[in-house]
Amino acid sequence: MISALLPNVVTVQAATTEVNTSTILEEFSESDIIEEIDSFITVDSGKLSITNEPLLEELINNNLEAANAAFNPDSALESTNDIIVSIKDQLHTVNEGIDNNELFVQADKEIVELNQFSTMANGYSDWAHEIRRHWWGVKRIFRSKAAASSFAYEMSTSGNMVGATSVLLVGAPPAAGAVILSGIYLNQMASSINHKMNLYSKIYLNVTYALIFATGEHKD
């Protein structure tokens, strides 16, 4: 496997994570809950870990349906503990990759792959269509209608579900029990991208490793 050329990185300082305790009792949609849960994840000694787990449990317990929709591909509603376990499993997978010198986590929690072509090396990620890999999945940021429309068209016309999965998750394997991609799923995603791009000048597409997606307005 050919390594991508990457910047020479020496150390990573722990990211400062500020948890707004006033939001714990608020209700969030599945498109927002990922960002809220991510505020409890910090970089410590080059690895990812949970900070203030009791407050995270309270947040999930108050937003169980949204958290379930974001992380659980099955229809059955999981418990708060099940979702915490799922989050810890995903963090463990990333930290294993760091231990094996396959992944590197930046101070902002974005993940860089060390042992394979990165999206930047492939020329896939740029300002108009930026790709960021995180512990929970992949965030795509579209800053032009042309870039969003092109990706939406690519998804809606894809006849290769395995290939589409690889594109969506930037080559990473989906979580065990992840939803099975179908033409309906990809058409719904394409429709959501096009609809949001008609409303906003910049949008995001979040895809979790369970292949749950959400779109919304992106603010730089």
JSON list of C-alpha atoms in Angstrom, two decimals:
[
{"chain": "A", "resi": 1, "resn": "MET", "atom": "CA", "xyz": [0.00, 0.00, 0.00]},
{"chain": "A", "resi": 2, "resn": "ILE", "atom": "CA", "xyz": [1.44, 3.35, -1.05]},
{"chain": "A", "resi": 3, "resn": "SER", "atom": "CA", "xyz": [1.65, 6.05, 1.60]},
{"chain": "A", "resi": 4, "resn": "ALA", "atom": "CA", "xyz": [0.35, 9.52, 0.82]},
{"chain": "A", "resi": 5, "resn": "LEU", "atom": "CA", "xyz": [2.70, 12.46, 1.29]},
{"chain": "A", "resi": 6, "resn": "LEU", "atom": "CA", "xyz": [1.70, 14.19, 4.50]},
{"chain": "A", "resi": 7, "resn": "PRO", "atom": "CA", "xyz": [2.99, 17.17, 6.47]},
{"chain": "A", "resi": 8, "resn": "ASN", "atom": "CA", "xyz": [5.72, 16.43, 8.99]},
{"chain": "A", "resi": 9, "resn": "VAL", "atom": "CA", "xyz": [3.81, 16.30, 12.27]},
{"chain": "A", "resi": 10, "resn": "VAL", "atom": "CA", "xyz": [5.64, 16.07, 15.56]},
{"chain": "A", "resi": 11, "resn": "THR", "atom": "CA", "xyz": [3.20, 16.39, 18.45]},
{"chain": "A", "resi": 12, "resn": "VAL", "atom": "CA", "xyz": [-0.44, 17.10, 19.11]},
{"chain": "A", "resi": 13, "resn": "GLN", "atom": "CA", "xyz": [-1.60, 19.06, 22.11]},
{"chain": "A", "resi": 14, "resn": "ALA", "atom": "CA", "xyz": [-4.83, 18.07, 23.75]},
{"chain": "A", "resi": 15, "resn": "ALA", "atom": "CA", "xyz": [-7.84, 19.84, 22.27]},
{"chain": "A", "resi": 16, "resn": "THR", "atom": "CA", "xyz": [-9.72, 22.00, 24.72]},
{"chain": "A", "resi": 17, "resn": "THR", "atom": "CA", "xyz": [-13.25, 20.68, 24.99]},
{"chain": "A", "resi": 18, "resn": "GLU", "atom": "CA", "xyz": [-15.83, 23.01, 26.44]},
{"chain": "A", "resi": 19, "resn": "VAL", "atom": "CA", "xyz": [-19.11, 21.36, 27.32]},
{"chain": "A", "resi": 20, "resn": "ASN", "atom": "CA", "xyz": [-22.06, 23.71, 27.54]},
{"chain": "A", "resi": 21, "resn": "THR", "atom": "CA", "xyz": [-23.97, 22.18, 30.43]},
{"chain": "A", "resi": 22, "resn": "SER", "atom": "CA", "xyz": [-26.99, 24.37, 29.69]},
{"chain": "A", "resi": 23, "resn": "THR", "atom": "CA", "xyz": [-27.66, 22.33, 26.54]},
{"chain": "A", "resi": 24, "resn": "ILE", "atom": "CA", "xyz": [-27.80, 18.95, 28.30]},
{"chain": "A", "resi": 25, "resn": "LEU", "atom": "CA", "xyz": [-31.58, 19.09, 28.72]},
{"chain": "A", "resi": 26, "resn": "GLU", "atom": "CA", "xyz": [-32.25, 20.41, 25.20]},
{"chain": "A", "resi": 27, "resn": "GLU", "atom": "CA", "xyz": [-33.60, 18.15, 22.48]},
{"chain": "A", "resi": 28, "resn": "PHE", "atom": "CA", "xyz": [-31.58, 17.80, 19.29]},
{"chain": "A", "resi": 29, "resn": "SER", "atom": "CA", "xyz": [-32.23, 16.23, 15.90]},
{"chain": "A", "resi": 30, "resn": "GLU", "atom": "CA", "xyz": [-30.02, 13.45, 14.56]},
{"chain": "A", "resi": 31, "resn": "SER", "atom": "CA", "xyz": [-28.27, 16.05, 12.37]},
{"chain": "A", "resi": 32, "resn": "ASP", "atom": "CA", "xyz": [-27.25, 18.04, 15.48]},
{"chain": "A", "resi": 33, "resn": "ILE", "atom": "CA", "xyz": [-26.70, 15.32, 18.08]},
{"chain": "A", "resi": 34, "resn": "ILE", "atom": "CA", "xyz": [-23.41, 14.20, 16.51]},
{"chain": "A", "resi": 35, "resn": "GLU", "atom": "CA", "xyz": [-21.92, 17.65, 17.04]},
{"chain": "A", "resi": 36, "resn": "GLU", "atom": "CA", "xyz": [-23.20, 17.72, 20.62]},
{"chain": "A", "resi": 37, "resn": "ILE", "atom": "CA", "xyz": [-21.77, 14.29, 21.41]},
{"chain": "A", "resi": 38, "resn": "ASP", "atom": "CA", "xyz": [-18.50, 15.23, 19.71]},
{"chain": "A", "resi": 39, "resn": "SER", "atom": "CA", "xyz": [-18.10, 18.11, 22.20]},
{"chain": "A", "resi": 40, "resn": "PHE", "atom": "CA", "xyz": [-17.50, 15.41, 24.85]},
{"chain": "A", "resi": 41, "resn": "ILE", "atom": "CA", "xyz": [-14.64, 13.85, 22.85]},
{"chain": "A", "resi": 42, "resn": "THR", "atom": "CA", "xyz": [-11.14, 15.22, 23.37]},
{"chain": "A", "resi": 43, "resn": "VAL", "atom": "CA", "xyz": [-7.62, 14.56, 22.09]},
{"chain": "A", "resi": 44, "resn": "ASP", "atom": "CA", "xyz": [-5.32, 13.51, 24.91]},
{"chain": "A", "resi": 45, "resn": "SER", "atom": "CA", "xyz": [-1.75, 12.35, 24.26]},
{"chain": "A", "resi": 46, "resn": "GLY", "atom": "CA", "xyz": [-2.57, 11.84, 20.60]},
{"chain": "A", "resi": 47, "resn": "LYS", "atom": "CA", "xyz": [-5.62, 9.66, 21.22]},
{"chain": "A", "resi": 48, "resn": "LEU", "atom": "CA", "xyz": [-9.35, 10.19, 21.51]},
{"chain": "A", "resi": 49, "resn": "SER", "atom": "CA", "xyz": [-11.22, 9.83, 24.78]},
{"chain": "A", "resi": 50, "resn": "ILE", "atom": "CA", "xyz": [-14.50, 10.81, 26.43]},
{"chain": "A", "resi": 51, "resn": "THR", "atom": "CA", "xyz": [-14.53, 13.66, 28.88]},
{"chain": "A", "resi": 52, "resn": "ASN", "atom": "CA", "xyz": [-17.25, 13.96, 31.54]},
{"chain": "A", "resi": 53, "resn": "GLU", "atom": "CA", "xyz": [-19.01, 10.69, 30.76]},
{"chain": "A", "resi": 54, "resn": "PRO", "atom": "CA", "xyz": [-21.88, 11.27, 33.28]},
{"chain": "A", "resi": 55, "resn": "LEU", "atom": "CA", "xyz": [-22.92, 14.45, 31.44]},
{"chain": "A", "resi": 56, "resn": "LEU", "atom": "CA", "xyz": [-22.61, 12.65, 28.09]},
{"chain": "A", "resi": 57, "resn": "GLU", "atom": "CA", "xyz": [-24.90, 9.92, 29.38]},
{"chain": "A", "resi": 58, "resn": "GLU", "atom": "CA", "xyz": [-27.41, 12.57, 30.47]},
{"chain": "A", "resi": 59, "resn": "LEU", "atom": "CA", "xyz": [-27.28, 14.24, 27.06]},
{"chain": "A", "resi": 60, "resn": "ILE", "atom": "CA", "xyz": [-27.88, 10.93, 25.26]},
{"chain": "A", "resi": 61, "resn": "ASN", "atom": "CA", "xyz": [-30.60, 9.89, 27.67]},
{"chain": "A", "resi": 62, "resn": "ASN", "atom": "CA", "xyz": [-32.46, 13.14, 26.93]},
{"chain": "A", "resi": 63, "resn": "ASN", "atom": "CA", "xyz": [-31.95, 12.67, 23.18]},
{"chain": "A", "resi": 64, "resn": "LEU", "atom": "CA", "xyz": [-32.17, 8.90, 22.91]},
{"chain": "A", "resi": 65, "resn": "GLU", "atom": "CA", "xyz": [-34.21, 8.81, 19.71]},
{"chain": "A", "resi": 66, "resn": "ALA", "atom": "CA", "xyz": [-31.89, 11.22, 17.88]},
{"chain": "A", "resi": 67, "resn": "ALA", "atom": "CA", "xyz": [-28.74, 9.47, 19.15]},
{"chain": "A", "resi": 68, "resn": "ASN", "atom": "CA", "xyz": [-30.21, 6.13, 18.14]},
{"chain": "A", "resi": 69, "resn": "ALA", "atom": "CA", "xyz": [-30.96, 7.45, 14.65]},
{"chain": "A", "resi": 70, "resn": "ALA", "atom": "CA", "xyz": [-27.39, 8.74, 14.29]},
{"chain": "A", "resi": 71, "resn": "PHE", "atom": "CA", "xyz": [-25.52, 5.68, 15.56]},
{"chain": "A", "resi": 72, "resn": "ASN", "atom": "CA", "xyz": [-27.83, 2.67, 15.40]},
{"chain": "A", "resi": 73, "resn": "PRO", "atom": "CA", "xyz": [-28.71, 1.29, 11.96]},
{"chain": "A", "resi": 74, "resn": "ASP", "atom": "CA", "xyz": [-31.31, -1.08, 13.42]},
{"chain": "A", "resi": 75, "resn": "SER", "atom": "CA", "xyz": [-34.91, -0.11, 14.05]},
{"chain": "A", "resi": 76, "resn": "ALA", "atom": "CA", "xyz": [-34.89, -1.18, 17.70]},
{"chain": "A", "resi": 77, "resn": "LEU", "atom": "CA", "xyz": [-34.30, 1.67, 20.14]},
{"chain": "A", "resi": 78, "resn": "GLU", "atom": "CA", "xyz": [-31.04, 1.13, 22.01]},
{"chain": "A", "resi": 79, "resn": "SER", "atom": "CA", "xyz": [-30.41, 2.16, 25.60]},
{"chain": "A", "resi": 80, "resn": "THR", "atom": "CA", "xyz": [-28.15, 5.04, 26.61]},
{"chain": "A", "resi": 81, "resn": "ASN", "atom": "CA", "xyz": [-25.53, 2.51, 27.72]},
{"chain": "A", "resi": 82, "resn": "ASP", "atom": "CA", "xyz": [-25.66, 0.73, 24.34]},
{"chain": "A", "resi": 83, "resn": "ILE", "atom": "CA", "xyz": [-24.95, 4.00, 22.54]},
{"chain": "A", "resi": 84, "resn": "ILE", "atom": "CA", "xyz": [-22.11, 4.87, 24.96]},
{"chain": "A", "resi": 85, "resn": "VAL", "atom": "CA", "xyz": [-20.62, 1.43, 24.22]},
{"chain": "A", "resi": 86, "resn": "SER", "atom": "CA", "xyz": [-20.96, 2.08, 20.48]},
{"chain": "A", "resi": 87, "resn": "ILE", "atom": "CA", "xyz": [-19.18, 5.42, 20.84]},
{"chain": "A", "resi": 88, "resn": "LYS", "atom": "CA", "xyz": [-16.38, 3.82, 22.87]},
{"chain": "A", "resi": 89, "resn": "ASP", "atom": "CA", "xyz": [-16.03, 1.07, 20.25]},
{"chain": "A", "resi": 90, "resn": "GLN", "atom": "CA", "xyz": [-15.59, 3.67, 17.51]},
{"chain": "A", "resi": 91, "resn": "LEU", "atom": "CA", "xyz": [-13.04, 5.60, 19.58]},
{"chain": "A", "resi": 92, "resn": "HIS", "atom": "CA", "xyz": [-11.20, 2.32, 20.26]},
{"chain": "A", "resi": 93, "resn": "THR", "atom": "CA", "xyz": [-11.07, 1.56, 16.53]},
{"chain": "A", "resi": 94, "resn": "VAL", "atom": "CA", "xyz": [-9.52, 4.97, 15.83]},
{"chain": "A", "resi": 95, "resn": "ASN", "atom": "CA", "xyz": [-7.05, 4.65, 18.70]},
{"chain": "A", "resi": 96, "resn": "GLU", "atom": "CA", "xyz": [-6.04, 1.20, 17.46]},
{"chain": "A", "resi": 97, "resn": "GLY", "atom": "CA", "xyz": [-5.27, 2.76, 14.09]},
{"chain": "A", "resi": 98, "resn": "ILE", "atom": "CA", "xyz": [-3.16, 5.37, 15.85]},
{"chain": "A", "resi": 99, "resn": "ASP", "atom": "CA", "xyz": [-1.26, 2.65, 17.77]},
{"chain": "A", "resi": 100, "resn": "ASN", "atom": "CA", "xyz": [-0.63, 0.82, 14.48]},
{"chain": "A", "resi": 101, "resn": "ASN", "atom": "CA", "xyz": [0.66, 4.00, 12.81]},
{"chain": "A", "resi": 102, "resn": "GLU", "atom": "CA", "xyz": [-2.22, 3.88, 10.34]},
{"chain": "A", "resi": 103, "resn": "LEU", "atom": "CA", "xyz": [-4.04, 6.98, 11.57]},
{"chain": "A", "resi": 104, "resn": "PHE", "atom": "CA", "xyz": [-3.15, 10.32, 13.08]},
{"chain": "A", "resi": 105, "resn": "VAL", "atom": "CA", "xyz": [-5.63, 12.53, 14.95]},
{"chain": "A", "resi": 106, "resn": "GLN", "atom": "CA", "xyz": [-5.20, 16.28, 14.78]},
{"chain": "A", "resi": 107, "resn": "ALA", "atom": "CA", "xyz": [-5.92, 18.68, 17.62]},
{"chain": "A", "resi": 108, "resn": "ASP", "atom": "CA", "xyz": [-9.30, 19.52, 16.05]},
{"chain": "A", "resi": 109, "resn": "LYS", "atom": "CA", "xyz": [-10.13, 15.76, 16.07]},
{"chain": "A", "resi": 110, "resn": "GLU", "atom": "CA", "xyz": [-9.94, 15.41, 12.29]},
{"chain": "A", "resi": 111, "resn": "ILE", "atom": "CA", "xyz": [-8.38, 12.08, 11.36]},
{"chain": "A", "resi": 112, "resn": "VAL", "atom": "CA", "xyz": [-5.59, 11.70, 8.81]},
{"chain": "A", "resi": 113, "resn": "GLU", "atom": "CA", "xyz": [-4.83, 8.35, 7.19]},
{"chain": "A", "resi": 114, "resn": "LEU", "atom": "CA", "xyz": [-1.10, 7.58, 7.07]},
{"chain": "A", "resi": 115, "resn": "ASN", "atom": "CA", "xyz": [-0.87, 4.31, 5.12]},
{"chain": "A", "resi": 116, "resn": "GLN", "atom": "CA", "xyz": [-3.08, 4.83, 2.12]},
{"chain": "A", "resi": 117, "resn": "PHE", "atom": "CA", "xyz": [-3.98, 7.43, -0.47]},
{"chain": "A", "resi": 118, "resn": "SER", "atom": "CA", "xyz": [-5.73, 10.31, 1.23]},
{"chain": "A", "resi": 119, "resn": "THR", "atom": "CA", "xyz": [-8.64, 12.09, -0.44]},
{"chain": "A", "resi": 120, "resn": "MET", "atom": "CA", "xyz": [-6.40, 15.12, -0.84]},
{"chain": "A", "resi": 121, "resn": "ALA", "atom": "CA", "xyz": [-3.76, 13.01, -2.60]},
{"chain": "A", "resi": 122, "resn": "ASN", "atom": "CA", "xyz": [-6.44, 11.67, -4.91]},
{"chain": "A", "resi": 123, "resn": "GLY", "atom": "CA", "xyz": [-7.49, 15.22, -5.77]},
{"chain": "A", "resi": 124, "resn": "TYR", "atom": "CA", "xyz": [-10.96, 14.51, -4.41]},
{"chain": "A", "resi": 125, "resn": "SER", "atom": "CA", "xyz": [-11.00, 17.03, -1.59]},
{"chain": "A", "resi": 126, "resn": "ASP", "atom": "CA", "xyz": [-10.77, 20.75, -2.25]},
{"chain": "A", "resi": 127, "resn": "TRP", "atom": "CA", "xyz": [-12.31, 23.99, -1.04]},
{"chain": "A", "resi": 128, "resn": "ALA", "atom": "CA", "xyz": [-15.56, 23.49, -2.98]},
{"chain": "A", "resi": 129, "resn": "HIS", "atom": "CA", "xyz": [-15.93, 19.87, -1.82]},
{"chain": "A", "resi": 130, "resn": "GLU", "atom": "CA", "xyz": [-13.98, 19.38, 1.38]},
{"chain": "A", "resi": 131, "resn": "ILE", "atom": "CA", "xyz": [-13.83, 15.99, 3.10]},
{"chain": "A", "resi": 132, "resn": "ARG", "atom": "CA", "xyz": [-13.11, 15.61, 6.81]},
{"chain": "A", "resi": 133, "resn": "ARG", "atom": "CA", "xyz": [-12.85, 12.21, 8.48]},
{"chain": "A", "resi": 134, "resn": "HIS", "atom": "CA", "xyz": [-13.91, 11.97, 12.13]},
{"chain": "A", "resi": 135, "resn": "TRP", "atom": "CA", "xyz": [-14.29, 9.23, 14.74]},
{"chain": "A", "resi": 136, "resn": "TRP", "atom": "CA", "xyz": [-18.03, 9.03, 14.03]},
{"chain": "A", "resi": 137, "resn": "GLY", "atom": "CA", "xyz": [-17.81, 9.05, 10.23]},
{"chain": "A", "resi": 138, "resn": "VAL", "atom": "CA", "xyz": [-17.20, 11.48, 7.37]},
{"chain": "A", "resi": 139, "resn": "LYS", "atom": "CA", "xyz": [-18.20, 15.12, 6.96]},
{"chain": "A", "resi": 140, "resn": "ARG", "atom": "CA", "xyz": [-18.37, 16.60, 3.46]},
{"chain": "A", "resi": 141, "resn": "ILE", "atom": "CA", "xyz": [-18.63, 20.35, 3.04]},
{"chain": "A", "resi": 142, "resn": "PHE", "atom": "CA", "xyz": [-19.97, 21.71, -0.23]},
{"chain": "A", "resi": 143, "resn": "ARG", "atom": "CA", "xyz": [-19.23, 25.37, -0.88]},
{"chain": "A", "resi": 144, "resn": "SER", "atom": "CA", "xyz": [-20.56, 25.54, -4.43]},
{"chain": "A", "resi": 145, "resn": "LYS", "atom": "CA", "xyz": [-23.73, 24.33, -6.09]},
{"chain": "A", "resi": 146, "resn": "ALA", "atom": "CA", "xyz": [-21.68, 22.73, -8.87]},
{"chain": "A", "resi": 147, "resn": "ALA", "atom": "CA", "xyz": [-19.70, 20.59, -6.40]},
{"chain": "A", "resi": 148, "resn": "ALA", "atom": "CA", "xyz": [-22.84, 19.55, -4.52]},
{"chain": "A", "resi": 149, "resn": "SER", "atom": "CA", "xyz": [-24.75, 18.77, -7.72]},
{"chain": "A", "resi": 150, "resn": "SER", "atom": "CA", "xyz": [-21.84, 16.73, -9.09]},
{"chain": "A", "resi": 151, "resn": "PHE", "atom": "CA", "xyz": [-21.62, 14.57, -5.96]},
{"chain": "A", "resi": 152, "resn": "ALA", "atom": "CA", "xyz": [-25.40, 14.18, -5.76]},
{"chain": "A", "resi": 153, "resn": "TYR", "atom": "CA", "xyz": [-25.44, 13.04, -9.40]},
{"chain": "A", "resi": 154, "resn": "GLU", "atom": "CA", "xyz": [-22.59, 10.59, -8.73]},
{"chain": "A", "resi": 155, "resn": "MET", "atom": "CA", "xyz": [-24.54, 9.04, -5.86]},
{"chain": "A", "resi": 156, "resn": "SER", "atom": "CA", "xyz": [-27.91, 8.90, -7.61]},
{"chain": "A", "resi": 157, "resn": "THR", "atom": "CA", "xyz": [-26.47, 7.22, -10.70]},
{"chain": "A", "resi": 158, "resn": "SER", "atom": "CA", "xyz": [-24.17, 4.78, -8.89]},
{"chain": "A", "resi": 159, "resn": "GLY", "atom": "CA", "xyz": [-24.97, 1.18, -9.77]},
{"chain": "A", "resi": 160, "resn": "ASN", "atom": "CA", "xyz": [-22.20, -0.17, -7.54]},
{"chain": "A", "resi": 161, "resn": "MET", "atom": "CA", "xyz": [-23.33, -0.18, -3.90]},
{"chain": "A", "resi": 162, "resn": "VAL", "atom": "CA", "xyz": [-19.96, -1.41, -2.62]},
{"chain": "A", "resi": 163, "resn": "GLY", "atom": "CA", "xyz": [-18.21, 1.34, -4.54]},
{"chain": "A", "resi": 164, "resn": "ALA", "atom": "CA", "xyz": [-20.68, 3.94, -3.28]},
{"chain": "A", "resi": 165, "resn": "THR", "atom": "CA", "xyz": [-20.08, 2.81, 0.31]},
{"chain": "A", "resi": 166, "resn": "SER", "atom": "CA", "xyz": [-16.32, 3.14, -0.18]},
{"chain": "A", "resi": 167, "resn": "VAL", "atom": "CA", "xyz": [-16.77, 6.65, -1.59]},
{"chain": "A", "resi": 168, "resn": "LEU", "atom": "CA", "xyz": [-19.08, 7.76, 1.23]},
{"chain": "A", "resi": 169, "resn": "LEU", "atom": "CA", "xyz": [-16.79, 6.47, 3.99]},
{"chain": "A", "resi": 170, "resn": "VAL", "atom": "CA", "xyz": [-13.54, 7.36, 2.18]},
{"chain": "A", "resi": 171, "resn": "GLY", "atom": "CA", "xyz": [-12.48, 3.72, 2.03]},
{"chain": "A", "resi": 172, "resn": "ALA", "atom": "CA", "xyz": [-13.17, 2.94, 5.70]},
{"chain": "A", "resi": 173, "resn": "PRO", "atom": "CA", "xyz": [-15.34, -0.12, 6.40]},
{"chain": "A", "resi": 174, "resn": "PRO", "atom": "CA", "xyz": [-18.88, 0.46, 7.63]},
{"chain": "A", "resi": 175, "resn": "ALA", "atom": "CA", "xyz": [-19.83, -0.45, 11.20]},
{"chain": "A", "resi": 176, "resn": "ALA", "atom": "CA", "xyz": [-21.13, -3.94, 11.88]},
{"chain": "A", "resi": 177, "resn": "GLY", "atom": "CA", "xyz": [-24.82, -4.07, 11.09]},
{"chain": "A", "resi": 178, "resn": "ALA", "atom": "CA", "xyz": [-24.73, -0.85, 9.06]},
{"chain": "A", "resi": 179, "resn": "VAL", "atom": "CA", "xyz": [-27.63, -0.15, 6.76]},
{"chain": "A", "resi": 180, "resn": "ILE", "atom": "CA", "xyz": [-27.42, -1.71, 3.31]},
{"chain": "A", "resi": 181, "resn": "LEU", "atom": "CA", "xyz": [-27.09, 0.86, 0.56]},
{"chain": "A", "resi": 182, "resn": "SER", "atom": "CA", "xyz": [-29.75, 0.86, -2.10]},
{"chain": "A", "resi": 183, "resn": "GLY", "atom": "CA", "xyz": [-30.79, 3.01, -5.02]},
{"chain": "A", "resi": 184, "resn": "ILE", "atom": "CA", "xyz": [-33.54, 4.46, -2.83]},
{"chain": "A", "resi": 185, "resn": "TYR", "atom": "CA", "xyz": [-31.04, 5.42, -0.12]},
{"chain": "A", "resi": 186, "resn": "LEU", "atom": "CA", "xyz": [-28.69, 7.10, -2.61]},
{"chain": "A", "resi": 187, "resn": "ASN", "atom": "CA", "xyz": [-31.55, 8.93, -4.33]},
{"chain": "A", "resi": 188, "resn": "GLN", "atom": "CA", "xyz": [-32.77, 10.21, -0.97]},
{"chain": "A", "resi": 189, "resn": "MET", "atom": "CA", "xyz": [-29.26, 11.42, -0.17]},
{"chain": "A", "resi": 190, "resn": "ALA", "atom": "CA", "xyz": [-28.92, 13.12, -3.56]},
{"chain": "A", "resi": 191, "resn": "SER", "atom": "CA", "xyz": [-32.33, 14.77, -3.16]},
{"chain": "A", "resi": 192, "resn": "SER", "atom": "CA", "xyz": [-31.42, 16.03, 0.32]},
{"chain": "A", "resi": 193, "resn": "ILE", "atom": "CA", "xyz": [-28.12, 17.49, -0.93]},
{"chain": "A", "resi": 194, "resn": "ASN", "atom": "CA", "xyz": [-29.79, 19.28, -3.85]},
{"chain": "A", "resi": 195, "resn": "HIS", "atom": "CA", "xyz": [-32.64, 20.56, -1.67]},
{"chain": "A", "resi": 196, "resn": "LYS", "atom": "CA", "xyz": [-30.30, 21.98, 1.01]},
{"chain": "A", "resi": 197, "resn": "MET", "atom": "CA", "xyz": [-28.02, 23.53, -1.62]},
{"chain": "A", "resi": 198, "resn": "ASN", "atom": "CA", "xyz": [-31.03, 25.41, -2.99]},
{"chain": "A", "resi": 199, "resn": "LEU", "atom": "CA", "xyz": [-31.60, 26.85, 0.48]},
{"chain": "A", "resi": 200, "resn": "TYR", "atom": "CA", "xyz": [-28.03, 27.66, 1.56]},
{"chain": "A", "resi": 201, "resn": "SER", "atom": "CA", "xyz": [-24.78, 28.75, -0.07]},
{"chain": "A", "resi": 202, "resn": "LYS", "atom": "CA", "xyz": [-22.77, 26.13, 1.89]},
{"chain": "A", "resi": 203, "resn": "ILE", "atom": "CA", "xyz": [-23.97, 22.79, 3.22]},
{"chain": "A", "resi": 204, "resn": "TYR", "atom": "CA", "xyz": [-22.60, 19.72, 4.96]},
{"chain": "A", "resi": 205, "resn": "LEU", "atom": "CA", "xyz": [-23.27, 16.03, 4.49]},
{"chain": "A", "resi": 206, "resn": "ASN", "atom": "CA", "xyz": [-22.56, 13.90, 7.56]},
{"chain": "A", "resi": 207, "resn": "VAL", "atom": "CA", "xyz": [-22.37, 10.13, 7.06]},
{"chain": "A", "resi": 208, "resn": "THR", "atom": "CA", "xyz": [-21.77, 7.97, 10.14]},
{"chain": "A", "resi": 209, "resn": "TYR", "atom": "CA", "xyz": [-20.04, 4.60, 9.96]},
{"chain": "A", "resi": 210, "resn": "ALA", "atom": "CA", "xyz": [-23.51, 3.11, 10.41]},
{"chain": "A", "resi": 211, "resn": "LEU", "atom": "CA", "xyz": [-24.30, 4.86, 7.09]},
{"chain": "A", "resi": 212, "resn": "ILE", "atom": "CA", "xyz": [-26.83, 7.23, 8.67]},
{"chain": "A", "resi": 213, "resn": "PHE", "atom": "CA", "xyz": [-26.70, 10.53, 6.80]},
{"chain": "A", "resi": 214, "resn": "ALA", "atom": "CA", "xyz": [-27.80, 14.09, 7.56]},
{"chain": "A", "resi": 215, "resn": "THR", "atom": "CA", "xyz": [-27.50, 17.35, 5.64]},
{"chain": "A", "resi": 216, "resn": "GLY", "atom": "CA", "xyz": [-27.69, 20.95, 6.79]},
{"chain": "A", "resi": 217, "resn": "GLU", "atom": "CA", "xyz": [-26.28, 24.44, 6.48]},
{"chain": "A", "resi": 218, "resn": "HIS", "atom": "CA", "xyz": [-22.51, 24.72, 6.98]},
{"chain": "A", "resi": 219, "resn": "LYS", "atom": "CA", "xyz": [-21.05, 27.77, 8.66]},
{"chain": "A", "resi": 220, "resn": "ASP", "atom": "CA", "xyz": [-17.30, 28.37, 8.31]}
]
